Short mmCIF file of C-alpha atoms in Angstrom, two decimals:
data_model
loop_
_atom_site.label_atom_id
_atom_site.label_comp_id
_atom_site.label_asym_id
_atom_site.label_seq_id
_atom_site.Cartn_x
_atom_site.Cartn_y
_atom_site.Cartn_z
CA MET A 1 0.00 0.00 0.00
CA ASN A 2 1.00 3.63 -0.41
CA ILE A 3 1.10 6.39 2.15
CA THR A 4 2.45 9.91 2.39
CA ILE A 5 4.96 10.72 5.13
CA CYS A 6 5.53 14.31 6.32
CA TYR A 7 8.35 15.63 8.48
CA PHE A 8 8.31 18.84 10.50
CA ALA A 9 10.62 21.26 12.28
CA ARG A 10 13.93 19.77 13.44
CA PHE A 11 13.19 16.46 11.70
CA ARG A 12 12.42 18.16 8.38
CA GLU A 13 15.63 20.16 8.57
CA LYS A 14 17.84 17.27 9.63
CA LEU A 15 16.45 14.89 7.00
CA GLY A 16 16.26 17.52 4.27
CA VAL A 17 12.83 16.19 3.31
CA GLN A 18 9.41 17.69 3.93
CA GLN A 19 7.22 15.00 2.43
CA GLU A 20 7.56 11.73 0.53
CA ASN A 21 5.44 8.94 -0.91
CA TYR A 22 6.16 5.61 0.65
CA THR A 23 5.22 2.04 -0.20
CA LEU A 24 4.91 -0.50 2.58
CA PRO A 25 3.19 -3.78 3.55
CA LYS A 26 -0.50 -3.71 4.57
CA ASN A 27 -1.34 -3.32 8.26
CA SER A 28 1.98 -1.74 9.14
CA THR A 29 2.11 0.17 12.43
CA CYS A 30 3.71 3.56 12.94
CA LYS A 31 6.36 1.77 14.98
CA GLU A 32 7.26 -0.37 11.96
CA ILE A 33 7.43 2.70 9.72
CA LYS A 34 9.67 4.42 12.24
CA SER A 35 11.92 1.41 12.32
CA MET A 36 12.13 1.22 8.49
CA LEU A 37 13.02 4.93 8.36
CA SER A 38 15.70 4.44 11.00
CA ASN A 39 17.21 1.66 8.86
CA ARG A 40 18.02 4.21 6.17
CA GLY A 41 21.01 5.11 8.37
CA GLY A 42 22.74 8.47 8.78
CA SER A 43 20.52 11.32 9.90
CA TRP A 44 17.48 9.00 9.51
CA GLN A 45 18.92 6.72 12.13
CA GLU A 46 19.76 9.66 14.36
CA VAL A 47 16.17 10.90 14.27
CA PHE A 48 14.24 7.63 14.28
CA SER A 49 16.30 5.38 16.53
CA CYS A 50 15.31 7.54 19.52
CA THR A 51 12.77 5.89 21.78
CA GLN A 52 11.53 9.24 23.04
CA GLY A 53 10.71 12.56 21.50
CA VAL A 54 9.29 11.24 18.22
CA LEU A 55 5.62 12.13 17.90
CA VAL A 56 3.38 10.75 15.20
CA ALA A 57 0.09 11.83 13.66
CA VAL A 58 -2.06 9.81 11.26
CA ASN A 59 -4.38 11.78 8.98
CA GLN A 60 -3.79 14.95 10.99
CA GLU A 61 -4.77 13.38 14.31
CA MET A 62 -2.33 12.63 17.09
CA ALA A 63 -1.58 8.88 17.04
CA THR A 64 0.65 6.43 18.90
CA LEU A 65 3.40 4.15 17.60
CA ASP A 66 0.92 1.27 17.85
CA SER A 67 -1.52 2.91 15.44
CA VAL A 68 -2.09 0.86 12.28
CA VAL A 69 -1.81 2.68 8.96
CA THR A 70 -4.05 2.06 5.95
CA ASP A 71 -3.67 2.76 2.26
CA GLY A 72 -3.67 6.45 1.38
CA ASP A 73 -2.99 7.65 4.93
CA GLU A 74 -0.91 10.71 5.70
CA VAL A 75 1.58 9.93 8.45
CA ALA A 76 3.55 12.76 10.06
CA PHE A 77 6.59 12.53 12.30
CA PHE A 78 7.66 15.49 14.41
CA PRO A 79 9.38 16.47 17.65
CA PRO A 80 7.39 17.59 20.74
CA VAL A 81 5.47 20.75 19.95
CA THR A 82 6.61 24.16 21.22
CA GLY A 83 4.00 26.70 20.17
CA GLY A 84 2.14 29.23 22.25
CA MET B 1 -21.25 29.89 21.26
CA LYS B 2 -19.14 32.50 19.47
CA LYS B 3 -16.04 30.80 18.18
CA ASN B 4 -13.12 32.12 16.19
CA ILE B 5 -10.04 29.94 15.67
CA ILE B 6 -7.35 31.23 13.34
CA VAL B 7 -3.77 30.37 12.36
CA THR B 8 -2.25 33.34 10.57
CA LYS B 9 0.84 35.41 9.84
CA ALA B 10 -1.06 38.61 10.63
CA ASP B 11 -0.95 40.40 13.96
CA PHE B 12 -4.13 40.94 15.98
CA VAL B 13 -5.61 43.89 17.86
CA LEU B 14 -6.72 42.74 21.28
CA ASP B 15 -9.66 45.14 21.63
CA GLU B 16 -11.16 44.20 18.29
CA GLU B 17 -11.03 40.51 19.14
CA ILE B 18 -12.20 40.76 22.74
CA LYS B 19 -15.18 42.94 21.87
CA LYS B 20 -16.57 40.10 19.76
CA LEU B 21 -17.08 38.34 23.09
CA TYR B 22 -19.07 41.15 24.72
CA VAL B 23 -22.36 39.33 24.35
CA ASP B 24 -25.39 40.03 26.55
CA ASN B 25 -24.67 37.57 29.24
CA ALA B 26 -20.92 37.68 29.37
CA GLY B 27 -19.79 38.95 32.75
CA ALA B 28 -16.17 37.81 32.50
CA VAL B 29 -13.70 37.87 29.63
CA VAL B 30 -10.27 36.39 30.30
CA SER B 31 -7.56 36.75 27.72
CA PHE B 32 -4.04 35.43 27.43
CA VAL B 33 -1.46 36.99 25.13
CA GLY B 34 1.84 35.20 24.57
CA LEU B 35 4.77 37.41 23.57
CA VAL B 36 8.22 36.78 22.10
CA ARG B 37 10.53 37.02 25.14
CA GLU B 38 13.99 38.46 24.81
CA GLN B 39 15.65 36.24 27.36
CA ALA B 40 16.44 32.60 26.61
CA SER B 41 18.74 30.23 28.51
CA HIS B 42 21.30 30.39 25.70
CA GLY B 43 21.33 34.11 24.85
CA LYS B 44 19.35 37.12 23.77
CA VAL B 45 16.52 36.35 21.40
CA ILE B 46 16.24 38.57 18.30
CA ALA B 47 13.31 36.82 16.72
CA ILE B 48 11.51 33.51 16.45
CA GLU B 49 10.14 31.52 13.55
CA LEU B 50 7.03 29.42 13.98
CA GLU B 51 6.48 26.37 11.80
CA TYR B 52 3.17 24.51 11.76
CA TYR B 53 1.35 21.62 10.10
CA PRO B 54 -1.36 23.41 8.14
CA ALA B 55 -3.72 20.47 7.62
CA MET B 56 -3.54 19.47 11.29
CA THR B 57 -3.04 22.62 13.35
CA GLN B 58 -6.47 24.12 12.78
CA LYS B 59 -8.15 20.79 13.57
CA ALA B 60 -6.08 20.40 16.72
CA LEU B 61 -7.03 23.86 17.99
CA GLU B 62 -10.70 23.21 17.26
CA GLY B 63 -10.51 19.96 19.19
CA ILE B 64 -8.95 21.70 22.19
CA VAL B 65 -11.65 24.38 22.22
CA GLU B 66 -14.36 21.70 22.03
CA GLN B 67 -12.90 20.01 25.09
CA ALA B 68 -13.00 23.31 26.96
CA GLU B 69 -16.64 23.83 25.94
CA GLN B 70 -17.51 20.43 27.37
CA ARG B 71 -15.93 21.29 30.71
CA TRP B 72 -17.20 24.82 31.32
CA PRO B 73 -20.26 26.89 30.40
CA LEU B 74 -18.64 29.23 27.89
CA LEU B 75 -20.19 32.02 25.83
CA GLY B 76 -17.32 32.56 23.42
CA VAL B 77 -13.76 31.56 22.59
CA ILE B 78 -11.17 33.19 20.37
CA VAL B 79 -7.86 31.53 19.52
CA ILE B 80 -5.43 33.30 17.22
CA HIS B 81 -2.01 31.73 16.76
CA ARG B 82 0.53 33.42 14.55
CA VAL B 83 3.11 31.63 12.42
CA GLY B 84 6.21 32.72 10.50
CA TYR B 85 8.89 35.15 11.59
CA LEU B 86 8.21 37.25 14.73
CA THR B 87 10.53 39.67 16.51
CA VAL B 88 10.96 40.37 20.23
CA GLN B 89 7.81 41.58 22.02
CA GLU B 90 5.58 40.68 19.11
CA GLN B 91 2.32 38.94 19.95
CA ILE B 92 2.41 35.20 19.27
CA VAL B 93 -0.91 33.93 20.50
CA LEU B 94 -4.24 35.12 21.85
CA VAL B 95 -6.65 32.96 23.76
CA ALA B 96 -9.76 34.78 24.96
CA VAL B 97 -12.72 33.22 26.74
CA ALA B 98 -16.05 34.72 27.75
CA SER B 99 -18.35 33.28 30.36
CA GLN B 100 -21.03 34.45 32.75
CA HIS B 101 -18.68 34.14 35.70
CA ARG B 102 -14.96 34.54 36.09
CA HIS B 103 -13.97 31.10 37.33
CA ALA B 104 -15.02 29.32 34.13
CA ALA B 105 -13.34 31.97 31.98
CA PHE B 106 -10.04 31.76 33.88
CA ALA B 107 -10.03 27.97 33.96
CA ALA B 108 -10.95 27.52 30.30
CA ALA B 109 -8.34 30.03 29.10
CA GLU B 110 -5.60 28.30 31.07
CA PHE B 111 -6.83 24.87 29.95
CA ILE B 112 -6.73 25.90 26.28
CA MET B 113 -3.20 27.31 26.68
CA ASP B 114 -1.95 24.19 28.49
CA TYR B 115 -3.36 21.94 25.78
CA LEU B 116 -2.17 24.19 22.96
CA LYS B 117 1.38 24.15 24.37
CA THR B 118 1.56 20.36 24.35
CA GLN B 119 -0.92 19.19 21.68
CA ALA B 120 -1.07 21.70 18.85
CA PRO B 121 1.51 21.20 16.08
CA PHE B 122 3.60 24.37 16.24
CA TRP B 123 7.37 24.44 16.49
CA LYS B 124 9.43 27.43 17.50
CA LYS B 125 12.93 28.29 16.35
CA GLU B 126 14.85 31.02 18.14
CA TYR B 127 17.31 33.36 16.48
CA ILE B 128 19.90 34.40 19.06
CA ALA B 129 22.06 37.55 18.88
CA GLY B 130 25.46 36.70 17.39
CA GLN B 131 24.42 33.31 16.02
CA SER B 132 23.67 32.84 12.34
CA GLU B 133 21.68 29.62 12.71
CA GLY B 134 18.35 29.43 14.46
CA ILE B 135 17.91 26.97 17.32
CA TRP B 136 14.83 24.79 17.70
CA VAL B 137 13.22 25.33 21.09
CA GLU B 138 13.06 22.23 23.29
CA ALA B 139 9.74 21.18 24.78
CA LYS B 140 9.53 21.91 28.51
CA ASP B 141 8.66 19.40 31.22
CA SER B 142 6.74 22.14 33.00
CA ASP B 143 4.31 22.21 30.06
CA ASN B 144 3.60 18.51 30.42
CA GLN B 145 3.09 18.96 34.14
CA ALA B 146 0.68 21.82 33.46
CA LEU B 147 -1.29 19.48 31.20
CA ALA B 148 -1.29 16.69 33.77
CA LYS B 149 -3.26 18.74 36.28
CA TRP B 150 -6.29 18.77 33.93
CA LEU B 151 -6.18 15.01 33.43
CA LYS B 152 -6.71 14.42 37.15
CA ASN B 153 -9.99 16.34 37.35
CA MET C 1 7.60 46.22 38.49
CA LYS C 2 5.22 48.26 36.34
CA LYS C 3 2.16 49.07 38.38
CA ASN C 4 -0.94 51.04 37.56
CA ILE C 5 -3.89 51.04 39.96
CA ILE C 6 -6.77 53.36 39.20
CA VAL C 7 -10.33 53.97 40.40
CA THR C 8 -12.13 56.09 37.84
CA LYS C 9 -15.39 56.92 36.09
CA ALA C 10 -13.66 56.76 32.69
CA ASP C 11 -13.70 53.74 30.41
CA PHE C 12 -10.45 52.04 29.38
CA VAL C 13 -9.07 50.73 26.10
CA LEU C 14 -7.71 47.25 26.63
CA ASP C 15 -4.92 47.48 24.04
CA GLU C 16 -3.55 50.71 25.42
CA GLU C 17 -3.39 49.30 28.93
CA ILE C 18 -2.05 45.88 28.06
CA LYS C 19 0.74 47.24 25.88
CA LYS C 20 2.20 48.98 28.94
CA LEU C 21 2.99 45.46 30.13
CA TYR C 22 4.89 44.42 26.98
CA VAL C 23 8.27 44.71 28.66
CA ASP C 24 11.37 42.83 27.45
CA ASN C 25 10.94 39.76 29.51
CA ALA C 26 7.22 39.41 29.57
CA GLY C 27 6.18 36.19 27.87
CA ALA C 28 2.63 36.05 29.22
CA VAL C 29 0.01 38.72 29.76
CA VAL C 30 -3.29 37.61 31.29
CA SER C 31 -6.14 40.05 31.49
CA PHE C 32 -9.56 39.91 33.03
CA VAL C 33 -12.37 42.24 31.99
CA GLY C 34 -15.57 42.30 34.02
CA LEU C 35 -18.69 43.45 32.16
CA VAL C 36 -22.16 44.56 33.20
CA ARG C 37 -24.31 41.49 32.62
CA GLU C 38 -27.88 41.79 31.43
CA GLN C 39 -29.25 38.85 33.31
CA ALA C 40 -29.84 38.95 37.06
CA SER C 41 -31.89 36.59 39.21
CA HIS C 42 -34.60 39.23 39.65
CA GLY C 43 -34.91 40.64 36.11
CA LYS C 44 -33.19 42.28 33.18
CA VAL C 45 -30.44 44.67 34.18
CA ILE C 46 -30.47 48.08 32.46
CA ALA C 47 -27.51 49.57 34.29
CA ILE C 48 -25.55 49.45 37.49
CA GLU C 49 -24.20 52.08 39.84
CA LEU C 50 -20.95 51.54 41.67
CA GLU C 51 -20.31 53.25 44.99
CA TYR C 52 -16.89 53.21 46.65
CA TYR C 53 -14.99 54.53 49.66
CA PRO C 54 -12.51 56.91 48.05
CA ALA C 55 -9.99 57.10 50.89
CA MET C 56 -9.91 53.34 51.33
CA THR C 57 -10.52 51.76 47.91
CA GLN C 58 -7.21 52.77 46.35
CA LYS C 59 -5.29 51.58 49.42
CA ALA C 60 -7.17 48.28 49.43
CA LEU C 61 -6.37 47.63 45.76
CA GLU C 62 -2.71 48.48 46.31
CA GLY C 63 -2.59 46.07 49.24
CA ILE C 64 -4.11 43.27 47.14
CA VAL C 65 -1.59 43.82 44.33
CA GLU C 66 1.28 43.76 46.85
CA GLN C 67 0.11 40.41 48.12
CA ALA C 68 0.09 39.07 44.57
CA GLU C 69 3.63 40.38 44.01
CA GLN C 70 4.79 38.51 47.09
CA ARG C 71 3.34 35.25 45.82
CA TRP C 72 4.42 35.27 42.17
CA PRO C 73 7.28 36.71 40.10
CA LEU C 74 5.38 39.44 38.28
CA LEU C 75 6.64 41.99 35.77
CA GLY C 76 3.62 44.27 35.76
CA VAL C 77 0.09 44.69 37.08
CA ILE C 78 -2.72 46.97 35.97
CA VAL C 79 -5.95 47.34 37.92
CA ILE C 80 -8.62 49.73 36.66
CA HIS C 81 -11.94 49.73 38.46
CA ARG C 82 -14.70 52.00 37.28
CA VAL C 83 -17.28 53.66 39.52
CA GLY C 84 -20.52 55.52 38.92
CA TYR C 85 -23.28 54.65 36.47
CA LEU C 86 -22.58 51.92 33.88
CA THR C 87 -24.95 50.39 31.34
CA VAL C 88 -25.22 46.80 30.10
CA GLN C 89 -22.07 45.42 28.43
CA GLU C 90 -19.95 48.29 29.67
CA GLN C 91 -16.56 47.40 31.08
CA ILE C 92 -16.44 47.50 34.89
CA VAL C 93 -12.98 46.31 35.78
CA LEU C 94 -9.67 45.38 34.19
CA VAL C 95 -7.02 43.31 35.91
CA ALA C 96 -3.97 42.61 33.75
CA VAL C 97 -0.83 40.80 34.85
CA ALA C 98 2.45 40.24 33.02
CA SER C 99 4.97 37.60 33.91
CA GLN C 100 7.70 35.58 32.22
CA HIS C 101 5.54 32.49 32.20
CA ARG C 102 1.85 31.93 31.97
CA HIS C 103 1.14 30.12 35.20
CA ALA C 104 2.11 33.07 37.40
CA ALA C 105 0.15 35.48 35.23
CA PHE C 106 -3.03 33.36 35.31
CA ALA C 107 -2.78 32.70 39.04
CA ALA C 108 -2.05 36.31 40.01
CA ALA C 109 -4.86 37.71 37.86
CA GLU C 110 -7.37 35.32 39.40
CA PHE C 111 -6.00 35.98 42.90
CA ILE C 112 -6.36 39.74 42.46
CA MET C 113 -9.94 39.34 41.22
CA ASP C 114 -10.89 36.99 44.06
CA TYR C 115 -9.48 39.43 46.64
CA LEU C 116 -10.97 42.46 44.93
CA LYS C 117 -14.42 40.84 44.93
CA THR C 118 -14.36 40.28 48.69
CA GLN C 119 -11.96 42.87 50.12
CA ALA C 120 -12.11 46.07 48.07
CA PRO C 121 -14.80 48.56 49.15
CA PHE C 122 -17.07 48.75 46.11
CA TRP C 123 -20.84 48.28 46.20
CA LYS C 124 -23.01 47.62 43.21
CA LYS C 125 -26.63 48.66 42.74
CA GLU C 126 -28.62 47.19 39.86
CA TYR C 127 -31.32 49.02 37.94
CA ILE C 128 -33.80 46.47 36.65
CA ALA C 129 -36.16 46.99 33.69
CA GLY C 130 -39.58 48.12 34.94
CA GLN C 131 -38.42 49.02 38.44
CA SER C 132 -37.85 52.61 39.44
CA GLU C 133 -35.64 51.90 42.44
CA GLY C 134 -32.20 50.35 42.20
CA ILE C 135 -31.46 47.18 44.16
CA TRP C 136 -28.23 46.67 46.10
CA VAL C 137 -26.48 43.52 44.95
CA GLU C 138 -26.01 40.88 47.65
CA ALA C 139 -22.55 39.47 48.26
CA LYS C 140 -22.18 35.91 46.95
CA ASP C 141 -21.02 32.92 48.96
CA SER C 142 -19.17 31.70 45.87
CA ASP C 143 -16.92 34.75 46.12
CA ASN C 144 -15.96 33.89 49.68
CA GLN C 145 -15.30 30.33 48.62
CA ALA C 146 -13.10 31.57 45.78
CA LEU C 147 -11.11 33.56 48.33
CA ALA C 148 -10.79 30.62 50.68
CA LYS C 149 -8.82 28.57 48.15
CA TRP C 150 -5.93 31.09 48.33
CA LEU C 151 -5.84 30.99 52.13
CA LYS C 152 -5.08 27.28 52.09
CA ASN C 153 -1.92 27.57 49.98
CA MET D 1 -12.76 61.29 72.48
CA ASN D 2 -14.04 62.19 69.01
CA ILE D 3 -14.20 60.08 65.90
CA THR D 4 -15.74 60.28 62.45
CA ILE D 5 -18.15 57.56 61.38
CA CYS D 6 -18.88 56.89 57.69
CA TYR D 7 -21.66 54.77 56.21
CA PHE D 8 -21.72 53.28 52.73
CA ALA D 9 -24.08 51.75 50.19
CA ARG D 10 -27.23 50.16 51.64
CA PHE D 11 -26.37 51.44 55.13
CA ARG D 12 -25.89 55.01 53.95
CA GLU D 13 -29.20 54.91 52.09
CA LYS D 14 -31.15 53.32 54.91
CA LEU D 15 -29.75 55.62 57.59
CA GLY D 16 -29.87 58.72 55.42
CA VAL D 17 -26.42 59.68 56.69
CA GLN D 18 -23.08 59.51 54.92
CA GLN D 19 -20.81 60.74 57.69
CA GLU D 20 -21.05 62.09 61.24
CA ASN D 21 -18.85 63.22 64.09
CA TYR D 22 -19.27 61.11 67.19
CA THR D 23 -18.13 61.48 70.79
CA LEU D 24 -17.52 58.35 72.85
CA PRO D 25 -15.54 57.00 75.84
CA LYS D 26 -11.82 56.25 75.40
CA ASN D 27 -10.81 52.72 74.38
CA SER D 28 -14.17 51.88 72.87
CA THR D 29 -14.25 48.93 70.50
CA CYS D 30 -16.02 48.83 67.15
CA LYS D 31 -18.45 46.38 68.74
CA GLU D 32 -19.37 48.98 71.38
CA ILE D 33 -19.87 51.65 68.72
CA LYS D 34 -22.07 49.28 66.74
CA SER D 35 -24.12 48.60 69.83
CA MET D 36 -24.50 52.32 70.60
CA LEU D 37 -25.64 52.97 67.04
CA SER D 38 -28.15 50.14 67.25
CA ASN D 39 -29.58 51.73 70.42
CA ARG D 40 -30.69 54.73 68.37
CA GLY D 41 -33.58 52.50 67.30
CA GLY D 42 -35.52 52.51 64.02
CA SER D 43 -33.44 51.97 60.93
CA TRP D 44 -30.30 52.19 63.09
CA GLN D 45 -31.43 49.17 65.02
CA GLU D 46 -32.34 47.34 61.81
CA VAL D 47 -28.86 47.85 60.41
CA PHE D 48 -26.73 47.47 63.52
CA SER D 49 -28.51 44.78 65.48
CA CYS D 50 -27.51 42.23 62.83
CA THR D 51 -24.75 39.90 63.99
CA GLN D 52 -23.65 39.24 60.42
CA GLY D 53 -23.12 41.32 57.33
CA VAL D 54 -21.80 44.45 59.08
CA LEU D 55 -18.22 45.12 58.04
CA VAL D 56 -16.05 47.73 59.70
CA ALA D 57 -12.91 49.61 58.68
CA VAL D 58 -10.77 51.81 60.93
CA ASN D 59 -8.71 54.49 59.22
CA GLN D 60 -9.40 52.95 55.81
CA GLU D 61 -8.13 49.51 56.77
CA MET D 62 -10.37 46.48 57.22
CA ALA D 63 -10.87 45.93 60.98
CA THR D 64 -12.84 43.59 63.21
CA LEU D 65 -15.50 44.33 65.80
CA ASP D 66 -12.84 43.80 68.49
CA SER D 67 -10.64 46.60 67.12
CA VAL D 68 -10.11 49.43 69.59
CA VAL D 69 -10.68 52.96 68.33
CA THR D 70 -8.57 55.99 69.30
CA ASP D 71 -9.19 59.73 69.20
CA GLY D 72 -9.47 61.13 65.69
CA ASP D 73 -10.03 57.78 63.99
CA GLU D 74 -12.26 57.35 60.96
CA VAL D 75 -14.54 54.38 61.45
CA ALA D 76 -16.61 53.09 58.54
CA PHE D 77 -19.50 50.65 58.57
CA PHE D 78 -20.65 48.96 55.38
CA PRO D 79 -22.26 45.79 54.00
CA PRO D 80 -20.19 43.05 52.31
CA VAL D 81 -18.51 44.42 49.21
CA THR D 82 -19.81 43.61 45.71
CA GLY D 83 -17.42 45.20 43.22
CA GLY D 84 -15.60 43.65 40.27
#
């Protein structure tokens, strides 16, 4: 299946990517996506091998690493928010 | 309920916004304005840059306001959060709440700010005097603690 | 600390007042505006009249603000309380507090209002539609309870 | 000794007096003044015979009924405040 992945703030800058299309097996969890991204090595590993401080949203709603992703979803990874 | 939730580059004029909440039965209007502070732990701030997640940020703010409406009898809520490049002392955010009585207005305004600080997708980068690169602001534990107090009630 | 405590017949413009609190290190400005509400238990309010004790009221407000300063690290406080004849939806009172961080600003603004409501010598008379005589407003138990929460801490 | 007594709001209206000069024995307490005022009868008794809801200030500071008054003081009686 195909999803869109977005990166924000420090992650976007470090990875040099804002958004990408991504193909992955059905019923993947956000945790599995995170792990696949980490396996790209380099700055990807730096960002995604962390066990803390990686937030995820699925279709513009806050999600958890256990959330299951379906075809066409928009998954976003970002650091803890600091607005206000 | 009067509701106005906006993410924008433009500045706001407090009076114009607040007066939208002067409805017949409003006895209390509490407003919070967040400003760009000069002093940071690592130097003197010149400006900040606010990044956001357009498709999600508006939804997140609306969800936060709905939670506040469920907790308190509110007559109106305004949330304006600015994005982009802002210099010292500029207004970043306005949260204004009207209610019949002051307790609900105070509580709801603080609730919305505490949730916004930890749940709404905004990220702040600080530009420090004498440094060419901006620095991403780290999330604060105190903000998570502020949130926790609402989860107990 | 910037401090401005006024008892006056004149109205105030929120922006003008609040901006006095935009000092370098202020990150949070919380303001409370109290309005004349239309709805009272005994009818529709047309206007109110506020009596005060000139020699004492100013002193009482200053004392309340000093207590707030002792409790929280504040950068500025404005208290404007109007007196005389005010019609529905007119502004009665402004309490605005600036601090580095929002918690102190929220807490101090609410503290000042809770003390003002029970300790500052103002008395409100309501003029109700269809009644020629004004009615003195009764003090509310809820205001004493609001005060009590600060005495515990 | 001589003091000034002020009345506010509902009390002022009911008594028809805003301020008066008053002569009384040394070391009187606010409670004793209240009792003397109540003894005037009529609306004075109505206002000052109440055990609750009569606040007192001495020299523009909140006081209690046990506060002792000295020569030249300004004593004010008023109902619970309702500003804000």
